[in-house]
Amino acid sequence: MKPRIALMAPRLGRYGGMEGFTWRLAEYLRDEFVVHVLCMQQDGRAPEGVQVVRLGRPLPGRAGKILWFALAAEWARRTGRYAATIGMGTTLFQDVLRISGAPTRRFWELTAPAYGHGWPRHAKMLRRWANPGHLLAMAVERLQLSGSRILVANSHLVRDLMRESFPQLQNRPIPVIYNAPDTSRFAPPSPQARSRARSLWNIPPDCIALGTAATNFRLKGIFPLIESLRHLPKAVHLWVAGGRSPHQALAHARRHGLENRVHFLGRVDDMPVFYAALDGFVLNTFYDACANAVLEALATGLCTISTRWNGSSAFLAPEAIIKDPADPMQVARAIAANLGKSTQRPDFRPAMGLAPYRDLLGGLIQQNTRDTLP
């Protein structure tokens, strides 16, 4: 009989970083384990053979969401009698805690420049400190570190930031397992596929198409990225996939006379086609634990550029890494210096993908079995 395990995440779906990772991991593990996903919300179907335990979300607000998920997931974990569990959100106790973000206070420090100078930045920080949900999240962060048998970081950047923020982790092993792109979906396109993709997005033959992907335009550095076009040839245009509302970013482009060179696409479900249409991909993020978009763009053979505060920039050559995402001139220099080149770092071969999680769970379950033998 296969061991029963649980993955605990606030949301399950194919769209989004944590959501998509949970979906792929559940699908991968189902052959070796009976897989349950404990989540509050489900977007679309679950992987075949995976059971979803919906916890609901009866409490309003961010604080209500965090509190309910922490308590409901813990109750389901205890009553489910699982052989092993993996936590991927604000969970309290688990065998394996996958850390896929910076400590809250450090995240605030890194992303504060995204909100400009003076009052806008101060107002954002005040709202953060006044939000009880953020304070609750920080309390859960501290608790779950001691409530997990194994800590796993999804990038060396995340591991290092955790150790900076929590001195008790200095001597604790924290294995790093990077995400891996699905190479069955993300691969260099054929000339015919590239031509079709460019036609789909109405990209003229003489246009140099840069792409980016973002939900939060501020945090992903879209505003300075737009400004960087002023320092690049007029043939360079920017296509933006994702985002809730482009109105502020579009107004920013208009103020700089760039509205005809910036194209907002909204949610893009077929990202391989999007990458196939591009000449380069830039993720000018103020912070990303390990942006999947960078790994996907590299897998499609694109010239890819990002910032030093993105964990997946470890896969990039040094000249393709932007030091200050708030500086449009730095962004423009990185684009101009790398367009048409391969920017992947050839010597970086870390642990990646889903198999290491299977091995971790298998080892834990074997250890638990030995410990219970008479």
mmCIF file of C-alpha atoms in Angstrom:
data_model
loop_
_atom_site.group_PDB
_atom_site.id
_atom_site.type_symbol
_atom_site.label_atom_id
_atom_site.label_comp_id
_atom_site.label_asym_id
_atom_site.label_seq_id
_atom_site.Cartn_x
_atom_site.Cartn_y
_atom_site.Cartn_z
ATOM 1 C CA MET A 1 0.000 0.000 0.000
ATOM 2 C CA LYS A 2 1.307 3.435 -0.946
ATOM 3 C CA PRO A 3 2.031 5.866 1.925
ATOM 4 C CA ARG A 4 -0.402 8.752 2.266
ATOM 5 C CA ILE A 5 1.073 12.248 2.235
ATOM 6 C CA ALA A 6 -0.307 15.783 2.314
ATOM 7 C CA LEU A 7 0.759 18.959 0.555
ATOM 8 C CA MET A 8 -0.486 22.060 2.391
ATOM 9 C CA ALA A 9 -0.884 25.252 0.351
ATOM 10 C CA PRO A 10 -3.415 28.099 0.493
ATOM 11 C CA ARG A 11 -4.449 27.621 -3.130
ATOM 12 C CA LEU A 12 -4.179 24.941 -5.816
ATOM 13 C CA GLY A 13 -4.152 25.836 -9.503
ATOM 14 C CA ARG A 14 -2.089 25.993 -12.681
ATOM 15 C CA TYR A 15 -1.667 29.794 -12.630
ATOM 16 C CA GLY A 16 0.705 31.402 -10.121
ATOM 17 C CA GLY A 17 4.031 30.455 -8.567
ATOM 18 C CA MET A 18 3.116 28.556 -5.396
ATOM 19 C CA GLU A 19 -0.172 27.320 -6.851
ATOM 20 C CA GLY A 20 1.455 25.915 -9.963
ATOM 21 C CA PHE A 21 4.311 24.324 -8.041
ATOM 22 C CA THR A 22 1.846 22.582 -5.705
ATOM 23 C CA TRP A 23 -0.100 21.291 -8.710
ATOM 24 C CA ARG A 24 3.004 19.929 -10.445
ATOM 25 C CA LEU A 25 4.408 18.372 -7.272
ATOM 26 C CA ALA A 26 1.109 16.657 -6.487
ATOM 27 C CA GLU A 27 0.955 15.263 -10.015
ATOM 28 C CA TYR A 28 4.562 14.055 -9.830
ATOM 29 C CA LEU A 29 4.204 12.337 -6.452
ATOM 30 C CA ARG A 30 0.913 10.553 -7.144
ATOM 31 C CA ASP A 31 2.631 7.481 -8.643
ATOM 32 C CA GLU A 32 4.556 6.752 -5.461
ATOM 33 C CA PHE A 33 2.245 8.132 -2.772
ATOM 34 C CA VAL A 34 -1.445 8.663 -2.074
ATOM 35 C CA VAL A 35 -1.461 12.453 -2.377
ATOM 36 C CA HIS A 36 -3.854 14.828 -0.615
ATOM 37 C CA VAL A 37 -3.721 18.597 -1.100
ATOM 38 C CA LEU A 38 -4.987 20.638 1.852
ATOM 39 C CA CYS A 39 -5.984 24.057 0.516
ATOM 40 C CA MET A 40 -8.502 26.842 0.993
ATOM 41 C CA GLN A 41 -9.248 27.398 -2.691
ATOM 42 C CA GLN A 42 -8.958 25.419 -5.912
ATOM 43 C CA ASP A 43 -8.632 27.035 -9.342
ATOM 44 C CA GLY A 44 -9.517 24.513 -12.026
ATOM 45 C CA ARG A 45 -9.179 20.759 -11.862
ATOM 46 C CA ALA A 46 -6.724 18.885 -9.671
ATOM 47 C CA PRO A 47 -4.218 16.388 -11.092
ATOM 48 C CA GLU A 48 -5.869 13.063 -11.830
ATOM 49 C CA GLY A 49 -5.688 10.738 -8.847
ATOM 50 C CA VAL A 50 -4.970 13.534 -6.345
ATOM 51 C CA GLN A 51 -7.530 14.194 -3.601
ATOM 52 C CA VAL A 52 -8.201 17.815 -2.659
ATOM 53 C CA VAL A 53 -9.266 18.579 0.913
ATOM 54 C CA ARG A 54 -10.901 22.008 0.754
ATOM 55 C CA LEU A 55 -10.577 23.947 3.971
ATOM 56 C CA GLY A 56 -12.721 26.912 2.910
ATOM 57 C CA ARG A 57 -12.109 30.509 3.911
ATOM 58 C CA PRO A 58 -14.789 31.705 6.347
ATOM 59 C CA LEU A 59 -12.787 34.529 7.952
ATOM 60 C CA PRO A 60 -12.462 37.850 6.059
ATOM 61 C CA GLY A 61 -9.329 39.895 5.471
ATOM 62 C CA ARG A 62 -5.675 38.940 5.201
ATOM 63 C CA ALA A 63 -5.388 38.186 8.913
ATOM 64 C CA GLY A 64 -8.473 35.979 8.741
ATOM 65 C CA LYS A 65 -7.059 34.132 5.745
ATOM 66 C CA ILE A 66 -3.718 33.452 7.446
ATOM 67 C CA LEU A 67 -5.245 32.467 10.774
ATOM 68 C CA TRP A 68 -7.852 30.172 9.257
ATOM 69 C CA PHE A 69 -5.423 28.399 6.950
ATOM 70 C CA ALA A 70 -2.850 27.882 9.715
ATOM 71 C CA LEU A 71 -5.416 26.378 12.086
ATOM 72 C CA ALA A 72 -7.505 24.463 9.542
ATOM 73 C CA ALA A 73 -4.462 22.960 7.831
ATOM 74 C CA GLU A 74 -3.063 21.896 11.213
ATOM 75 C CA TRP A 75 -6.357 20.241 12.173
ATOM 76 C CA ALA A 76 -6.507 18.407 8.842
ATOM 77 C CA ARG A 77 -2.868 17.374 9.206
ATOM 78 C CA ARG A 78 -3.386 15.934 12.674
ATOM 79 C CA THR A 79 -6.639 14.127 11.899
ATOM 80 C CA GLY A 80 -5.418 12.871 8.517
ATOM 81 C CA ARG A 81 -2.647 10.728 10.053
ATOM 82 C CA TYR A 82 -0.336 11.270 7.101
ATOM 83 C CA ALA A 83 2.967 9.482 6.693
ATOM 84 C CA ALA A 84 4.600 12.828 5.795
ATOM 85 C CA THR A 85 3.568 16.406 5.046
ATOM 86 C CA ILE A 86 4.983 19.344 3.096
ATOM 87 C CA GLY A 87 4.030 22.916 4.034
ATOM 88 C CA MET A 88 4.106 25.618 1.365
ATOM 89 C CA GLY A 89 2.454 28.561 3.074
ATOM 90 C CA THR A 90 1.601 29.880 6.518
ATOM 91 C CA THR A 91 1.351 26.429 8.073
ATOM 92 C CA LEU A 92 2.378 25.708 11.649
ATOM 93 C CA PHE A 93 3.814 22.184 11.681
ATOM 94 C CA GLN A 94 5.023 19.885 8.922
ATOM 95 C CA ASP A 95 7.775 17.424 8.133
ATOM 96 C CA VAL A 96 9.162 19.508 5.253
ATOM 97 C CA LEU A 97 8.754 23.280 5.030
ATOM 98 C CA ARG A 98 9.379 24.654 1.544
ATOM 99 C CA ILE A 99 10.505 28.268 1.958
ATOM 100 C CA SER A 100 9.716 30.182 -1.212
ATOM 101 C CA GLY A 101 9.916 33.784 -0.059
ATOM 102 C CA ALA A 102 11.984 36.180 1.985
ATOM 103 C CA PRO A 103 11.281 36.851 5.676
ATOM 104 C CA THR A 104 8.555 39.480 5.818
ATOM 105 C CA ARG A 105 10.671 42.317 7.213
ATOM 106 C CA ARG A 106 13.466 41.659 4.733
ATOM 107 C CA PHE A 107 10.940 41.556 1.901
ATOM 108 C CA TRP A 108 9.662 44.961 2.958
ATOM 109 C CA GLU A 109 13.174 46.401 2.938
ATOM 110 C CA LEU A 110 13.971 45.038 -0.507
ATOM 111 C CA THR A 111 10.712 46.138 -2.105
ATOM 112 C CA ALA A 112 10.396 49.599 -0.516
ATOM 113 C CA PRO A 113 12.240 51.293 -3.448
ATOM 114 C CA ALA A 114 9.504 50.046 -5.787
ATOM 115 C CA TYR A 115 7.228 52.717 -4.310
ATOM 116 C CA GLY A 116 9.462 55.685 -5.072
ATOM 117 C CA HIS A 117 10.709 58.231 -2.563
ATOM 118 C CA GLY A 118 9.149 60.301 0.177
ATOM 119 C CA TRP A 119 5.540 59.996 1.204
ATOM 120 C CA PRO A 120 4.438 57.187 -1.178
ATOM 121 C CA ARG A 121 7.088 54.875 0.248
ATOM 122 C CA HIS A 122 6.391 55.899 3.866
ATOM 123 C CA ALA A 123 2.653 55.427 3.341
ATOM 124 C CA LYS A 124 3.214 51.937 1.960
ATOM 125 C CA MET A 125 5.373 50.959 4.941
ATOM 126 C CA LEU A 126 2.798 52.358 7.383
ATOM 127 C CA ARG A 127 0.062 50.318 5.724
ATOM 128 C CA ARG A 128 2.209 47.219 5.974
ATOM 129 C CA TRP A 129 2.908 47.680 9.676
ATOM 130 C CA ALA A 130 -0.737 48.536 10.369
ATOM 131 C CA ASN A 131 -1.999 45.374 8.675
ATOM 132 C CA PRO A 132 -2.660 42.704 11.331
ATOM 133 C CA GLY A 133 -2.295 40.036 8.668
ATOM 134 C CA HIS A 134 1.353 40.945 8.135
ATOM 135 C CA LEU A 135 2.061 40.844 11.867
ATOM 136 C CA LEU A 136 0.369 37.453 12.103
ATOM 137 C CA ALA A 137 2.414 36.185 9.161
ATOM 138 C CA MET A 138 5.632 37.198 10.926
ATOM 139 C CA ALA A 139 4.560 35.298 14.047
ATOM 140 C CA VAL A 140 3.824 32.190 11.947
ATOM 141 C CA GLU A 141 7.224 32.526 10.240
ATOM 142 C CA ARG A 142 9.024 32.249 13.556
ATOM 143 C CA LEU A 143 6.875 29.373 14.790
ATOM 144 C CA GLN A 144 7.090 27.206 11.690
ATOM 145 C CA LEU A 145 10.893 27.246 11.696
ATOM 146 C CA SER A 146 10.912 25.239 14.904
ATOM 147 C CA GLY A 147 7.854 23.206 13.854
ATOM 148 C CA SER A 148 9.505 21.631 10.797
ATOM 149 C CA ARG A 149 11.858 18.684 10.643
ATOM 150 C CA ILE A 150 13.427 19.753 7.347
ATOM 151 C CA LEU A 151 13.692 23.242 5.848
ATOM 152 C CA VAL A 152 14.085 23.536 2.079
ATOM 153 C CA ALA A 153 14.750 26.806 0.224
ATOM 154 C CA ASN A 154 13.917 27.269 -3.441
ATOM 155 C CA SER A 155 17.048 29.350 -4.102
ATOM 156 C CA HIS A 156 20.373 30.191 -2.516
ATOM 157 C CA LEU A 157 19.130 33.780 -2.208
ATOM 158 C CA VAL A 158 16.195 32.649 -0.045
ATOM 159 C CA ARG A 159 18.440 30.436 2.081
ATOM 160 C CA ASP A 160 20.892 33.281 2.690
ATOM 161 C CA LEU A 161 18.157 35.799 3.536
ATOM 162 C CA MET A 162 16.629 33.342 6.013
ATOM 163 C CA ARG A 163 19.957 32.853 7.751
ATOM 164 C CA GLU A 164 20.522 36.612 7.872
ATOM 165 C CA SER A 165 17.138 37.175 9.499
ATOM 166 C CA PHE A 166 17.096 34.183 11.864
ATOM 167 C CA PRO A 167 20.496 33.600 13.539
ATOM 168 C CA GLN A 168 19.294 30.255 14.933
ATOM 169 C CA LEU A 169 19.442 28.908 11.367
ATOM 170 C CA GLN A 170 23.154 29.609 10.884
ATOM 171 C CA ASN A 171 24.204 26.027 11.619
ATOM 172 C CA ARG A 172 21.039 24.287 10.497
ATOM 173 C CA PRO A 173 21.204 22.476 7.143
ATOM 174 C CA ILE A 174 18.897 24.057 4.576
ATOM 175 C CA PRO A 175 19.029 22.184 1.269
ATOM 176 C CA VAL A 176 18.335 24.265 -1.833
ATOM 177 C CA ILE A 177 16.066 22.827 -4.533
ATOM 178 C CA TYR A 178 15.378 25.107 -7.474
ATOM 179 C CA ASN A 179 12.263 24.981 -9.574
ATOM 180 C CA ALA A 180 12.709 23.391 -12.987
ATOM 181 C CA PRO A 181 10.830 24.470 -16.111
ATOM 182 C CA ASP A 182 8.672 21.945 -17.903
ATOM 183 C CA THR A 183 10.861 21.347 -20.957
ATOM 184 C CA SER A 184 8.006 19.553 -22.695
ATOM 185 C CA ARG A 185 6.283 22.963 -22.842
ATOM 186 C CA PHE A 186 9.168 25.416 -22.721
ATOM 187 C CA ALA A 187 11.694 24.780 -25.500
ATOM 188 C CA PRO A 188 13.242 26.790 -28.350
ATOM 189 C CA PRO A 189 10.532 27.351 -30.986
ATOM 190 C CA SER A 190 10.842 26.382 -34.625
ATOM 191 C CA PRO A 191 11.004 29.261 -37.160
ATOM 192 C CA GLN A 192 7.412 28.476 -38.124
ATOM 193 C CA ALA A 193 6.216 28.550 -34.491
ATOM 194 C CA ARG A 194 8.045 31.834 -33.934
ATOM 195 C CA SER A 195 6.442 33.375 -37.005
ATOM 196 C CA ARG A 196 2.965 32.272 -35.882
ATOM 197 C CA ALA A 197 3.541 33.614 -32.380
ATOM 198 C CA ARG A 198 4.649 37.026 -33.638
ATOM 199 C CA SER A 199 1.602 37.207 -35.882
ATOM 200 C CA LEU A 200 -0.647 36.352 -32.927
ATOM 201 C CA TRP A 201 0.684 39.316 -30.941
ATOM 202 C CA ASN A 202 0.850 41.592 -34.026
ATOM 203 C CA ILE A 203 4.629 42.089 -33.772
ATOM 204 C CA PRO A 204 6.035 43.684 -36.950
ATOM 205 C CA PRO A 205 9.037 41.966 -38.586
ATOM 206 C CA ASP A 206 11.343 44.938 -37.936
ATOM 207 C CA CYS A 207 10.373 45.235 -34.254
ATOM 208 C CA ILE A 208 12.658 44.063 -31.428
ATOM 209 C CA ALA A 209 10.216 42.508 -28.987
ATOM 210 C CA LEU A 210 11.059 42.521 -25.295
ATOM 211 C CA GLY A 211 8.744 40.700 -22.938
ATOM 212 C CA THR A 212 8.086 40.681 -19.236
ATOM 213 C CA ALA A 213 5.546 39.020 -16.953
ATOM 214 C CA ALA A 214 4.002 40.584 -13.875
ATOM 215 C CA THR A 215 0.963 40.644 -11.645
ATOM 216 C CA ASN A 216 2.179 43.406 -9.316
ATOM 217 C CA PHE A 217 3.635 46.027 -11.656
ATOM 218 C CA ARG A 218 5.344 47.933 -8.844
ATOM 219 C CA LEU A 219 7.197 44.969 -7.399
ATOM 220 C CA LYS A 220 8.222 43.683 -10.826
ATOM 221 C CA GLY A 221 9.827 46.991 -11.753
ATOM 222 C CA ILE A 222 7.562 47.694 -14.720
ATOM 223 C CA PHE A 223 7.745 51.485 -14.299
ATOM 224 C CA PRO A 224 11.557 51.807 -14.569
ATOM 225 C CA LEU A 225 11.513 49.114 -17.270
ATOM 226 C CA ILE A 226 9.142 51.294 -19.295
ATOM 227 C CA GLU A 227 11.428 54.308 -18.769
ATOM 228 C CA SER A 228 14.422 52.288 -19.965
ATOM 229 C CA LEU A 229 12.904 52.298 -23.462
ATOM 230 C CA ARG A 230 13.848 55.990 -23.709
ATOM 231 C CA HIS A 231 17.503 54.917 -23.802
ATOM 232 C CA LEU A 232 17.003 52.155 -26.376
ATOM 233 C CA PRO A 233 16.386 52.278 -30.141
ATOM 234 C CA LYS A 234 12.828 53.046 -31.208
ATOM 235 C CA ALA A 235 12.520 49.587 -32.740
ATOM 236 C CA VAL A 236 12.559 48.110 -29.215
ATOM 237 C CA HIS A 237 9.033 47.562 -27.861
ATOM 238 C CA LEU A 238 7.844 46.002 -24.606
ATOM 239 C CA TRP A 239 5.067 43.402 -24.270
ATOM 240 C CA VAL A 240 3.708 42.876 -20.742
ATOM 241 C CA ALA A 241 1.970 39.614 -19.876
ATOM 242 C CA GLY A 242 -0.218 39.608 -16.772
ATOM 243 C CA GLY A 243 -1.283 42.342 -14.416
ATOM 244 C CA ARG A 244 -4.587 43.270 -12.842
ATOM 245 C CA SER A 245 -4.945 46.767 -14.277
ATOM 246 C CA PRO A 246 -2.499 48.553 -16.586
ATOM 247 C CA HIS A 247 -3.959 52.051 -16.178
ATOM 248 C CA GLN A 248 -1.181 53.521 -13.998
ATOM 249 C CA ALA A 249 1.569 51.878 -16.026
ATOM 250 C CA LEU A 250 -0.008 53.040 -19.267
ATOM 251 C CA ALA A 251 -0.259 56.602 -17.890
ATOM 252 C CA HIS A 252 3.434 56.339 -16.937
ATOM 253 C CA ALA A 253 4.269 55.324 -20.512
ATOM 254 C CA ARG A 254 2.273 58.282 -21.839
ATOM 255 C CA ARG A 255 4.129 60.737 -19.574
ATOM 256 C CA HIS A 256 7.368 59.596 -21.168
ATOM 257 C CA GLY A 257 6.001 59.529 -24.708
ATOM 258 C CA LEU A 258 6.277 55.727 -24.872
ATOM 259 C CA GLU A 259 2.636 54.663 -25.077
ATOM 260 C CA ASN A 260 3.113 53.301 -28.626
ATOM 261 C CA ARG A 261 6.050 51.133 -27.533
ATOM 262 C CA VAL A 262 4.429 49.408 -24.545
ATOM 263 C CA HIS A 263 1.745 46.748 -25.043
ATOM 264 C CA PHE A 264 -0.293 45.295 -22.152
ATOM 265 C CA LEU A 265 -1.700 41.839 -22.852
ATOM 266 C CA GLY A 266 -3.415 41.020 -19.554
ATOM 267 C CA ARG A 267 -3.432 37.423 -18.379
ATOM 268 C CA VAL A 268 -1.637 35.123 -20.810
ATOM 269 C CA ASP A 269 -2.391 31.434 -20.350
ATOM 270 C CA ASP A 270 -0.201 30.132 -23.183
ATOM 271 C CA MET A 271 3.192 31.396 -22.027
ATOM 272 C CA PRO A 272 5.227 29.174 -24.429
ATOM 273 C CA VAL A 273 3.638 31.035 -27.351
ATOM 274 C CA PHE A 274 4.381 34.350 -25.651
ATOM 275 C CA TYR A 275 8.068 33.485 -25.232
ATOM 276 C CA ALA A 276 8.240 32.222 -28.821
ATOM 277 C CA ALA A 277 7.296 35.691 -30.094
ATOM 278 C CA LEU A 278 10.052 37.532 -28.220
ATOM 279 C CA ASP A 279 13.626 38.606 -28.903
ATOM 280 C CA GLY A 280 14.415 38.980 -25.207
ATOM 281 C CA PHE A 281 12.861 38.675 -21.764
ATOM 282 C CA VAL A 282 13.439 41.081 -18.864
ATOM 283 C CA LEU A 283 12.199 40.594 -15.308
ATOM 284 C CA ASN A 284 13.189 43.823 -13.559
ATOM 285 C CA THR A 285 11.964 42.609 -10.179
ATOM 286 C CA PHE A 286 12.701 44.251 -6.835
ATOM 287 C CA TYR A 287 12.443 40.819 -5.233
ATOM 288 C CA ASP A 288 11.614 37.305 -6.364
ATOM 289 C CA ALA A 289 12.513 34.167 -4.457
ATOM 290 C CA CYS A 290 13.038 32.194 -7.677
ATOM 291 C CA ALA A 291 11.011 33.530 -10.574
ATOM 292 C CA ASN A 292 9.769 30.719 -12.806
ATOM 293 C CA ALA A 293 9.495 33.130 -15.727
ATOM 294 C CA VAL A 294 13.280 33.503 -15.907
ATOM 295 C CA LEU A 295 13.787 29.728 -15.986
ATOM 296 C CA GLU A 296 11.055 29.321 -18.605
ATOM 297 C CA ALA A 297 12.518 32.068 -20.797
ATOM 298 C CA LEU A 298 15.983 30.485 -20.604
ATOM 299 C CA ALA A 299 14.503 27.096 -21.527
ATOM 300 C CA THR A 300 13.040 28.638 -24.700
ATOM 301 C CA GLY A 301 16.487 29.958 -25.663
ATOM 302 C CA LEU A 302 15.721 33.618 -25.030
ATOM 303 C CA CYS A 303 18.210 36.277 -24.045
ATOM 304 C CA THR A 304 17.069 36.679 -20.441
ATOM 305 C CA ILE A 305 17.847 39.520 -18.020
ATOM 306 C CA SER A 306 16.875 39.985 -14.381
ATOM 307 C CA THR A 307 18.078 41.524 -11.117
ATOM 308 C CA ARG A 308 20.352 40.498 -8.274
ATOM 309 C CA TRP A 309 17.327 40.205 -5.977
ATOM 310 C CA ASN A 310 15.826 37.388 -7.994
ATOM 311 C CA GLY A 311 16.841 33.905 -6.846
ATOM 312 C CA SER A 312 16.703 32.512 -10.376
ATOM 313 C CA SER A 313 19.290 35.073 -11.499
ATOM 314 C CA ALA A 314 21.803 32.529 -10.223
ATOM 315 C CA PHE A 315 21.320 30.897 -13.650
ATOM 316 C CA LEU A 316 22.314 34.107 -15.481
ATOM 317 C CA ALA A 317 25.719 35.344 -16.568
ATOM 318 C CA PRO A 318 26.903 38.305 -14.422
ATOM 319 C CA GLU A 319 26.465 40.827 -17.247
ATOM 320 C CA ALA A 320 22.761 39.915 -17.510
ATOM 321 C CA ILE A 321 22.070 40.791 -13.859
ATOM 322 C CA ILE A 322 20.801 44.307 -13.042
ATOM 323 C CA LYS A 323 22.082 45.657 -9.737
ATOM 324 C CA ASP A 324 19.486 48.393 -9.198
ATOM 325 C CA PRO A 325 16.020 47.758 -10.694
ATOM 326 C CA ALA A 326 14.976 51.328 -9.850
ATOM 327 C CA ASP A 327 17.536 52.814 -12.286
ATOM 328 C CA PRO A 328 16.166 52.907 -15.866
ATOM 329 C CA MET A 329 19.625 53.607 -17.270
ATOM 330 C CA GLN A 330 21.058 50.453 -15.665
ATOM 331 C CA VAL A 331 18.151 48.466 -17.047
ATOM 332 C CA ALA A 332 18.695 49.892 -20.530
ATOM 333 C CA ARG A 333 22.441 49.145 -20.432
ATOM 334 C CA ALA A 334 21.811 45.528 -19.490
ATOM 335 C CA ILE A 335 19.308 45.139 -22.326
ATOM 336 C CA ALA A 336 21.556 46.798 -24.907
ATOM 337 C CA ALA A 337 24.596 44.758 -23.869
ATOM 338 C CA ASN A 338 22.852 41.371 -23.969
ATOM 339 C CA LEU A 339 20.241 41.384 -26.737
ATOM 340 C CA GLY A 340 21.034 38.683 -29.246
ATOM 341 C CA LYS A 341 23.314 36.796 -26.847
ATOM 342 C CA SER A 342 22.947 33.715 -24.704
ATOM 343 C CA THR A 343 22.774 34.872 -21.095
ATOM 344 C CA GLN A 344 22.580 31.504 -19.350
ATOM 345 C CA ARG A 345 25.378 30.732 -16.905
ATOM 346 C CA PRO A 346 26.825 27.427 -18.160
ATOM 347 C CA ASP A 347 28.529 26.277 -14.949
ATOM 348 C CA PHE A 348 25.521 26.370 -12.590
ATOM 349 C CA ARG A 349 24.081 22.902 -11.918
ATOM 350 C CA PRO A 350 22.126 22.924 -8.632
ATOM 351 C CA ALA A 351 19.519 20.461 -7.404
ATOM 352 C CA MET A 352 16.349 21.156 -9.366
ATOM 353 C CA GLY A 353 12.880 19.884 -10.023
ATOM 354 C CA LEU A 354 10.541 17.541 -8.196
ATOM 355 C CA ALA A 355 12.539 14.330 -7.730
ATOM 356 C CA PRO A 356 14.465 15.693 -4.692
ATOM 357 C CA TYR A 357 11.138 16.126 -2.850
ATOM 358 C CA ARG A 358 10.218 12.523 -3.568
ATOM 359 C CA ASP A 359 13.575 11.428 -2.156
ATOM 360 C CA LEU A 360 13.138 13.605 0.949
ATOM 361 C CA LEU A 361 9.684 12.176 1.644
ATOM 362 C CA GLY A 362 10.853 8.618 1.052
ATOM 363 C CA GLY A 363 13.718 9.055 3.510
ATOM 364 C CA LEU A 364 11.445 10.591 6.136
ATOM 365 C CA ILE A 365 8.887 7.810 5.866
ATOM 366 C CA GLN A 366 11.593 5.146 6.133
ATOM 367 C CA GLN A 367 12.986 6.870 9.216
ATOM 368 C CA ASN A 368 9.530 7.088 10.782
ATOM 369 C CA THR A 369 9.003 3.381 10.134
ATOM 370 C CA ARG A 370 12.310 2.444 11.756
ATOM 371 C CA ASP A 371 11.543 4.631 14.767
ATOM 372 C CA THR A 372 8.213 2.862 15.369
ATOM 373 C CA LEU A 373 9.584 -0.676 15.145
ATOM 374 C CA PRO A 374 9.877 -2.530 18.484
#
